[in-house]
Each structure stands twice: as C-alpha cells, then as structure tokens.
C-alpha cells in the first residue's frame, strides 16, 4: 500500500512541480461549484494517476484540481469514491492518503445528507461535530500501516473544535443559520425507509449520508485536522418524508452551495 501511495504521489508531484498543497477539499454531490472560485494551477484526471480509482457516478466528475483559494494552496477532489460503487474502503480513502503524502495538513469535506433533526430544513447547512459509522467496514481494517498512523487512533475529537467555532462565526457574520450535529454514514445506495430514518435518529444522528466517514477516519489516522459540512437535501423526519430522486438532491444542494463555498473559503483564508 505505501508503495502504491508513493508511486501516485510521485506521479502527481512530477506534474505539479513545487506546488505543495496545504489543504485538501473533497466536494460532495451537487457541491462542485467551489471549483469556480479557485485560481486553478493544475488539473489532473483521476484516470491519469496510477493506482487511483476512477469515479463511476455521473454526478461526480473525477479530477484532482490544484489551485489557490483565498490565496492558499489547495487540492480539490472533484468527485469522490463511495463504498456503494463497489470500491474497497482502501480505494475510497486512497486520495486522502495521497493528499497527506503531498503535505496536506487540513482536510475540508462536504456532502449531501438527509436531515433527521426536526429543527432542520431542506438546503440548510450542518457543520458535522461528530459522526456514527454505520458503514459495514472502515479503511483501517487489516494490518496497520504504521507509516501513516497508529493501530488504535483516537476519535474523541475527530472534527476540529476551532474550525467548527470559526465556521459558526463566519455564518453569523454572513447572516445565515448554520446547523450543527452528528452525521451517520450508511452504505446506501438506496435512501432510507421511514423506519430506518427513525432508527438512525434514535441512534443519535442529526443527518444521514453515504460518504465522509471513511475519509475522515483515514485523515484522523494520519493526524490531519478535519472540517466537514453537510448540505441537507431532504428530510427524514416522519412528517416530512417524501419520494426523493437525485434531481431533488442536486437542486437542494445547489441552493446550499454558495453558503458552503463561502464557509470553506473563509476557513481556508483563516487557517
Ligand atoms: N439518506 C442518505 N443519504 C443521503 C440522503 C438521505 O436522505 N440525502 C442525501 N444523501
């Protein structure tokens, strides 16, 4: 695994020269517009990077984009890998590990999620303060890669407290509500039944989605600081469950997108 990671990292470094990204950003479903705010320096298709998985979901285009955001050097994953696509957990987190080898110290993650907290509304943003892993596996199963991190990584503060507080201030200054809560990660790809939404709510989650937690586990294993945020694209509270199709999710995410871009950009500026 280390050899594969190093081979991919070396390949990328040959393309980007001394552009060493400080921060990594993973853009979720319908949340790709942050790329328009980047001053792009390099763009590399996943397909052109050795050992990189290739994205299969149509709503995700697969590219690593290097550029400046708020005058800081960032690498953006445009399109992520989901367990439900058939990738292994190691494949899902492969790009995050490559980011670490490139020198990235902080990871910003976005996703689309179903809202479970009755105080939430469609197109709200929720800062993730903690998570519950309901995926059937995780990327640290197997022999520990000691070069990356410890066998039993601590998860008592997976989401950086300081960045959470700063995000709240950024939203307040910009005049919009930013929800906070616990994100449960499920395998998908089907959305939840009403009983499943209720079950995940009882477990203690405020939102539910199909991503993020594997990447966060890998990032924390390697000691990266993490900030994650969900766009609430549909509601899973008993009175507000509706039939959901991907176009509804994309529409709701598009409404939340400019606020999400603002938060990530301002956090990067202050980081
Ligand atoms: N459930 C799971 N994943 C999701 C949802 C949902 O309701 N909305 C967007 N991603």
Coordinates of C-alpha atoms and ligand atoms in Angstrom, one line a residue:
X1 CA 0.0 0.0 0.0
X2 CA 2.7 2.5 0.9
X3 CA 4.5 1.8 -2.4
X4 CA 1.3 2.4 -4.3
X5 CA 0.6 5.7 -2.4
X6 CA 4.2 6.8 -3.0
X7 CA 4.0 6.0 -6.7
X8 CA 0.8 8.0 -7.1
X9 CA 2.3 10.9 -5.1
X10 CA 5.5 10.9 -7.2
X11 CA 3.5 10.9 -10.4
X12 CA 1.4 13.9 -9.2
X13 CA 4.5 15.8 -8.0
X14 CA 6.1 15.4 -11.4
X15 CA 3.1 17.2 -12.8
X16 CA 2.7 20.0 -10.3
X17 CA 6.4 20.7 -9.5
X18 CA 6.8 22.7 -6.3
X19 CA 3.1 23.5 -5.9
X20 CA 2.7 21.8 -2.5
X21 CA -1.0 22.0 -1.4
X22 CA -1.5 23.0 2.3
X23 CA -5.2 22.0 2.4
X24 CA -7.3 19.3 0.8
X25 CA -11.0 19.7 -0.1
X26 CA -13.5 16.9 -1.0
X27 CA -16.6 18.1 -2.8
X28 CA -19.8 16.2 -2.4
X29 CA -22.8 15.6 -4.6
X30 CA -24.0 18.8 -6.2
X31 CA -21.4 20.8 -4.4
X32 CA -18.7 21.2 -7.1
X33 CA -19.1 24.9 -7.7
X34 CA -16.4 25.8 -5.2
X35 CA -14.0 25.0 -8.1
X36 CA -15.2 28.1 -9.8
X37 CA -13.7 30.2 -7.0
X38 CA -10.3 28.6 -7.5
X39 CA -7.5 30.1 -9.3
X40 CA -6.6 26.8 -11.0
X41 CA -2.9 25.9 -11.5
X42 CA -3.2 22.2 -12.5
X43 CA -5.9 19.7 -13.1
X44 CA -5.3 16.0 -13.3
X45 CA -7.9 13.4 -14.2
X46 CA -8.1 10.5 -11.8
X47 CA -7.8 8.2 -14.8
X48 CA -4.3 9.6 -15.4
X49 CA -3.0 8.9 -11.9
X50 CA -1.5 5.4 -11.4
X51 CA -3.4 3.4 -8.7
X52 CA -6.2 5.9 -8.5
X53 CA -9.7 4.5 -8.5
X54 CA -11.9 6.0 -11.3
X55 CA -15.3 7.6 -10.5
X56 CA -18.4 5.9 -11.7
X57 CA -21.2 8.1 -10.5
X58 CA -22.4 10.5 -13.2
X59 CA -23.0 13.4 -10.8
X60 CA -19.3 13.3 -9.8
X61 CA -16.5 14.2 -12.3
X62 CA -13.2 12.7 -11.4
X63 CA -10.4 15.2 -11.1
X64 CA -7.7 16.4 -8.7
X65 CA -7.6 20.2 -9.1
X66 CA -4.7 22.2 -7.7
X67 CA -5.1 25.9 -7.2
X68 CA -5.3 28.9 -4.9
X69 CA -8.3 29.6 -2.8
X70 CA -8.2 32.7 -0.7
X71 CA -4.5 32.9 -1.6
X72 CA -3.8 29.5 -0.1
X73 CA -2.6 26.4 -2.0
X74 CA -5.3 23.7 -2.1
X75 CA -6.0 20.4 -3.8
X76 CA -9.6 19.7 -4.5
X77 CA -11.1 16.3 -5.2
X78 CA -13.8 16.9 -7.7
X79 CA -15.7 13.7 -7.3
X80 CA -15.2 11.2 -4.6
X81 CA -15.4 7.4 -4.3
X82 CA -18.3 5.7 -2.4
X83 CA -18.3 2.3 -0.9
X84 CA -21.7 1.6 -2.7
X85 CA -19.9 1.9 -6.0
X86 CA -18.1 -1.3 -5.2
X87 CA -14.8 0.2 -4.2
X88 CA -12.9 -1.2 -1.2
X89 CA -12.6 1.1 1.8
X90 CA -8.9 1.4 0.9
X91 CA -9.8 2.6 -2.5
X92 CA -12.3 5.1 -1.1
X93 CA -9.6 6.8 1.1
X94 CA -6.7 6.4 -1.3
X95 CA -6.8 10.0 -2.5
X96 CA -6.9 11.3 1.1
X97 CA -3.8 9.3 1.9
X98 CA -2.1 10.7 -1.2
X99 CA -3.0 14.2 0.0
X100 CA -1.2 13.5 3.2
X101 CA 1.9 12.4 1.4
X102 CA 1.7 15.6 -0.7
X103 CA 1.9 17.6 2.6
X104 CA -1.8 18.4 3.2
X105 CA -2.4 19.2 6.9
X106 CA -6.1 20.0 6.9
X107 CA -9.0 18.3 5.2
X108 CA -12.3 20.0 4.3
X109 CA -15.1 17.6 3.4
X110 CA -18.6 18.3 2.1
X111 CA -21.6 16.1 1.4
X112 CA -25.3 15.9 0.7
X113 CA -27.3 14.4 3.5
X114 CA -30.8 13.6 4.7
X115 CA -31.9 15.7 7.7
X116 CA -33.1 13.9 10.8
X117 CA -33.2 16.8 13.3
X118 CA -36.7 18.3 13.2
X119 CA -35.2 21.8 13.6
X120 CA -33.5 21.4 10.2
X121 CA -34.9 22.4 6.8
X122 CA -34.0 21.4 3.2
X123 CA -31.0 23.3 1.9
X124 CA -29.7 24.1 5.5
X125 CA -26.1 23.5 6.1
X126 CA -25.0 21.4 9.1
X127 CA -21.4 21.5 10.4
X128 CA -20.5 18.0 11.4
X129 CA -19.5 17.9 15.1
X130 CA -19.2 14.1 15.4
X131 CA -20.1 11.0 13.5
X132 CA -21.5 7.5 13.8
X133 CA -20.0 4.9 11.4
X134 CA -22.8 2.7 10.1
X135 CA -20.8 1.6 7.1
X136 CA -20.1 -2.2 7.1
X137 CA -16.4 -1.6 7.2
X138 CA -13.7 1.0 7.6
X139 CA -10.4 1.8 5.9
X140 CA -8.2 0.8 8.9
X141 CA -9.3 -2.8 8.9
X142 CA -6.3 -5.1 8.2
X143 CA -2.6 -4.7 9.0
X144 CA -2.0 -1.2 10.3
X145 CA 0.2 1.0 8.0
X146 CA 2.5 2.3 10.8
X147 CA 4.0 4.9 8.4
X148 CA 0.6 6.5 8.2
X149 CA -0.6 6.3 11.8
X150 CA -1.3 4.3 14.9
X151 CA -3.2 1.0 15.2
X152 CA -5.8 2.5 17.5
X153 CA -6.3 6.1 16.5
X154 CA -8.2 8.3 19.0
X155 CA -11.5 9.6 17.7
X156 CA -12.5 11.7 20.7
X157 CA -12.2 14.9 18.7
X158 CA -12.4 13.8 15.1
X159 CA -13.8 17.2 14.0
X160 CA -11.6 20.2 14.8
X161 CA -13.3 22.3 17.5
X162 CA -11.5 25.5 16.5
X163 CA -12.7 25.3 12.9
X164 CA -16.3 24.4 14.0
X165 CA -16.4 27.6 16.1
X166 CA -14.9 29.7 13.3
X167 CA -17.5 28.4 10.9
X168 CA -20.3 29.5 13.2
X169 CA -18.8 33.0 13.4
X170 CA -18.4 33.1 9.6
X171 CA -22.0 32.1 9.1
X172 CA -23.2 34.6 11.7
X173 CA -21.2 37.4 10.1
X174 CA -22.7 36.5 6.7
X175 CA -26.2 36.5 8.2
X176 CA -27.3 32.9 7.8
X177 CA -28.1 30.0 10.1
X178 CA -25.6 27.2 10.3
X179 CA -26.9 24.0 12.0
X180 CA -24.6 21.7 14.0
X181 CA -24.9 18.0 14.5
X182 CA -23.9 14.3 14.3
X183 CA -23.6 12.7 10.9
X184 CA -24.4 9.0 10.4
X185 CA -22.7 7.3 7.5
X186 CA -24.6 4.4 5.9
X187 CA -23.6 2.3 2.9
X188 CA -26.5 3.2 0.6
X189 CA -27.1 3.4 -2.3
X190 CA -30.8 3.3 -1.5
X191 CA -32.2 6.1 0.6
X192 CA -33.7 5.1 3.9
X193 CA -37.1 3.6 4.7
X194 CA -39.2 5.6 7.2
X195 CA -38.3 3.0 9.9
X196 CA -34.6 3.4 9.0
X197 CA -34.7 7.2 9.3
X198 CA -36.4 6.7 12.7
X199 CA -33.8 4.1 13.8
X200 CA -30.8 6.3 12.8
X201 CA -32.4 9.3 14.6
X202 CA -32.8 7.2 17.8
X203 CA -29.1 6.2 17.5
X204 CA -28.3 9.9 17.9
X205 CA -27.7 11.3 14.4
X206 CA -28.9 14.7 13.1
X207 CA -28.2 13.8 9.4
X208 CA -27.5 10.7 7.4
X209 CA -25.5 10.2 4.2
X210 CA -23.4 7.7 2.3
X211 CA -19.9 9.2 2.5
X212 CA -17.4 11.3 4.5
X213 CA -16.8 9.0 7.5
X214 CA -14.3 6.7 5.7
X215 CA -12.3 9.7 4.6
X216 CA -12.4 11.3 8.0
X217 CA -11.3 8.1 9.7
X218 CA -8.3 7.9 7.3
X219 CA -7.5 11.5 7.8
X220 CA -7.6 11.3 11.6
X221 CA -5.5 8.2 11.5
X222 CA -2.8 10.3 9.8
X223 CA -3.2 13.2 12.1
X224 CA -4.8 15.6 9.7
X225 CA -7.3 18.2 11.1
X226 CA -10.8 17.8 9.7
X227 CA -13.7 20.1 9.0
X228 CA -16.8 18.6 7.5
X229 CA -20.2 20.1 6.5
X230 CA -23.4 18.6 5.1
X231 CA -26.0 20.2 2.8
X232 CA -29.4 18.9 4.0
X233 CA -31.0 17.9 0.7
X234 CA -34.2 16.1 2.0
X235 CA -35.8 15.5 5.4
X236 CA -36.2 12.1 7.1
X237 CA -38.4 13.2 9.9
X238 CA -41.7 11.3 10.0
X239 CA -43.9 14.2 8.8
X240 CA -41.6 15.3 6.0
X241 CA -40.5 12.1 4.3
X242 CA -41.2 12.3 0.5
X243 CA -40.1 10.4 -2.5
X244 CA -36.6 11.6 -3.3
X245 CA -34.9 11.5 -6.7
X246 CA -31.3 12.6 -7.5
X247 CA -32.5 15.7 -9.2
X248 CA -34.2 16.9 -6.0
X249 CA -31.0 16.3 -4.1
X250 CA -28.9 18.2 -6.6
X251 CA -31.4 21.1 -6.6
X252 CA -31.4 21.4 -2.8
X253 CA -27.6 21.1 -2.8
X254 CA -27.3 23.8 -5.4
X255 CA -29.2 26.2 -3.1
X256 CA -26.9 25.5 -0.2
X257 CA -23.7 25.5 -2.4
X258 CA -22.9 29.3 -2.3
X259 CA -23.1 29.3 1.5
X260 CA -21.0 26.2 1.8
X261 CA -18.4 27.7 -0.6
X262 CA -18.2 30.8 1.5
X263 CA -17.6 28.9 4.7
X264 CA -14.9 26.7 3.2
X265 CA -13.2 29.7 1.5
X266 CA -13.2 31.8 4.7
X267 CA -12.0 28.9 6.8
X268 CA -9.1 28.3 4.3
X269 CA -8.3 32.0 4.5
X270 CA -8.1 31.9 8.3
X271 CA -6.4 28.5 8.5
Ligands
LIG1 N1 -30.1 9.5 3.1 C1 -28.9 9.1 2.8 N2 -28.1 9.7 2.0 C2 -28.5 10.9 1.5 C3 -29.8 11.4 1.8 C4 -30.6 10.6 2.6 O1 -31.8 11.0 2.9 N3 -29.9 12.6 1.2 C5 -28.7 12.8 0.5 N4 -27.9 11.8 0.8

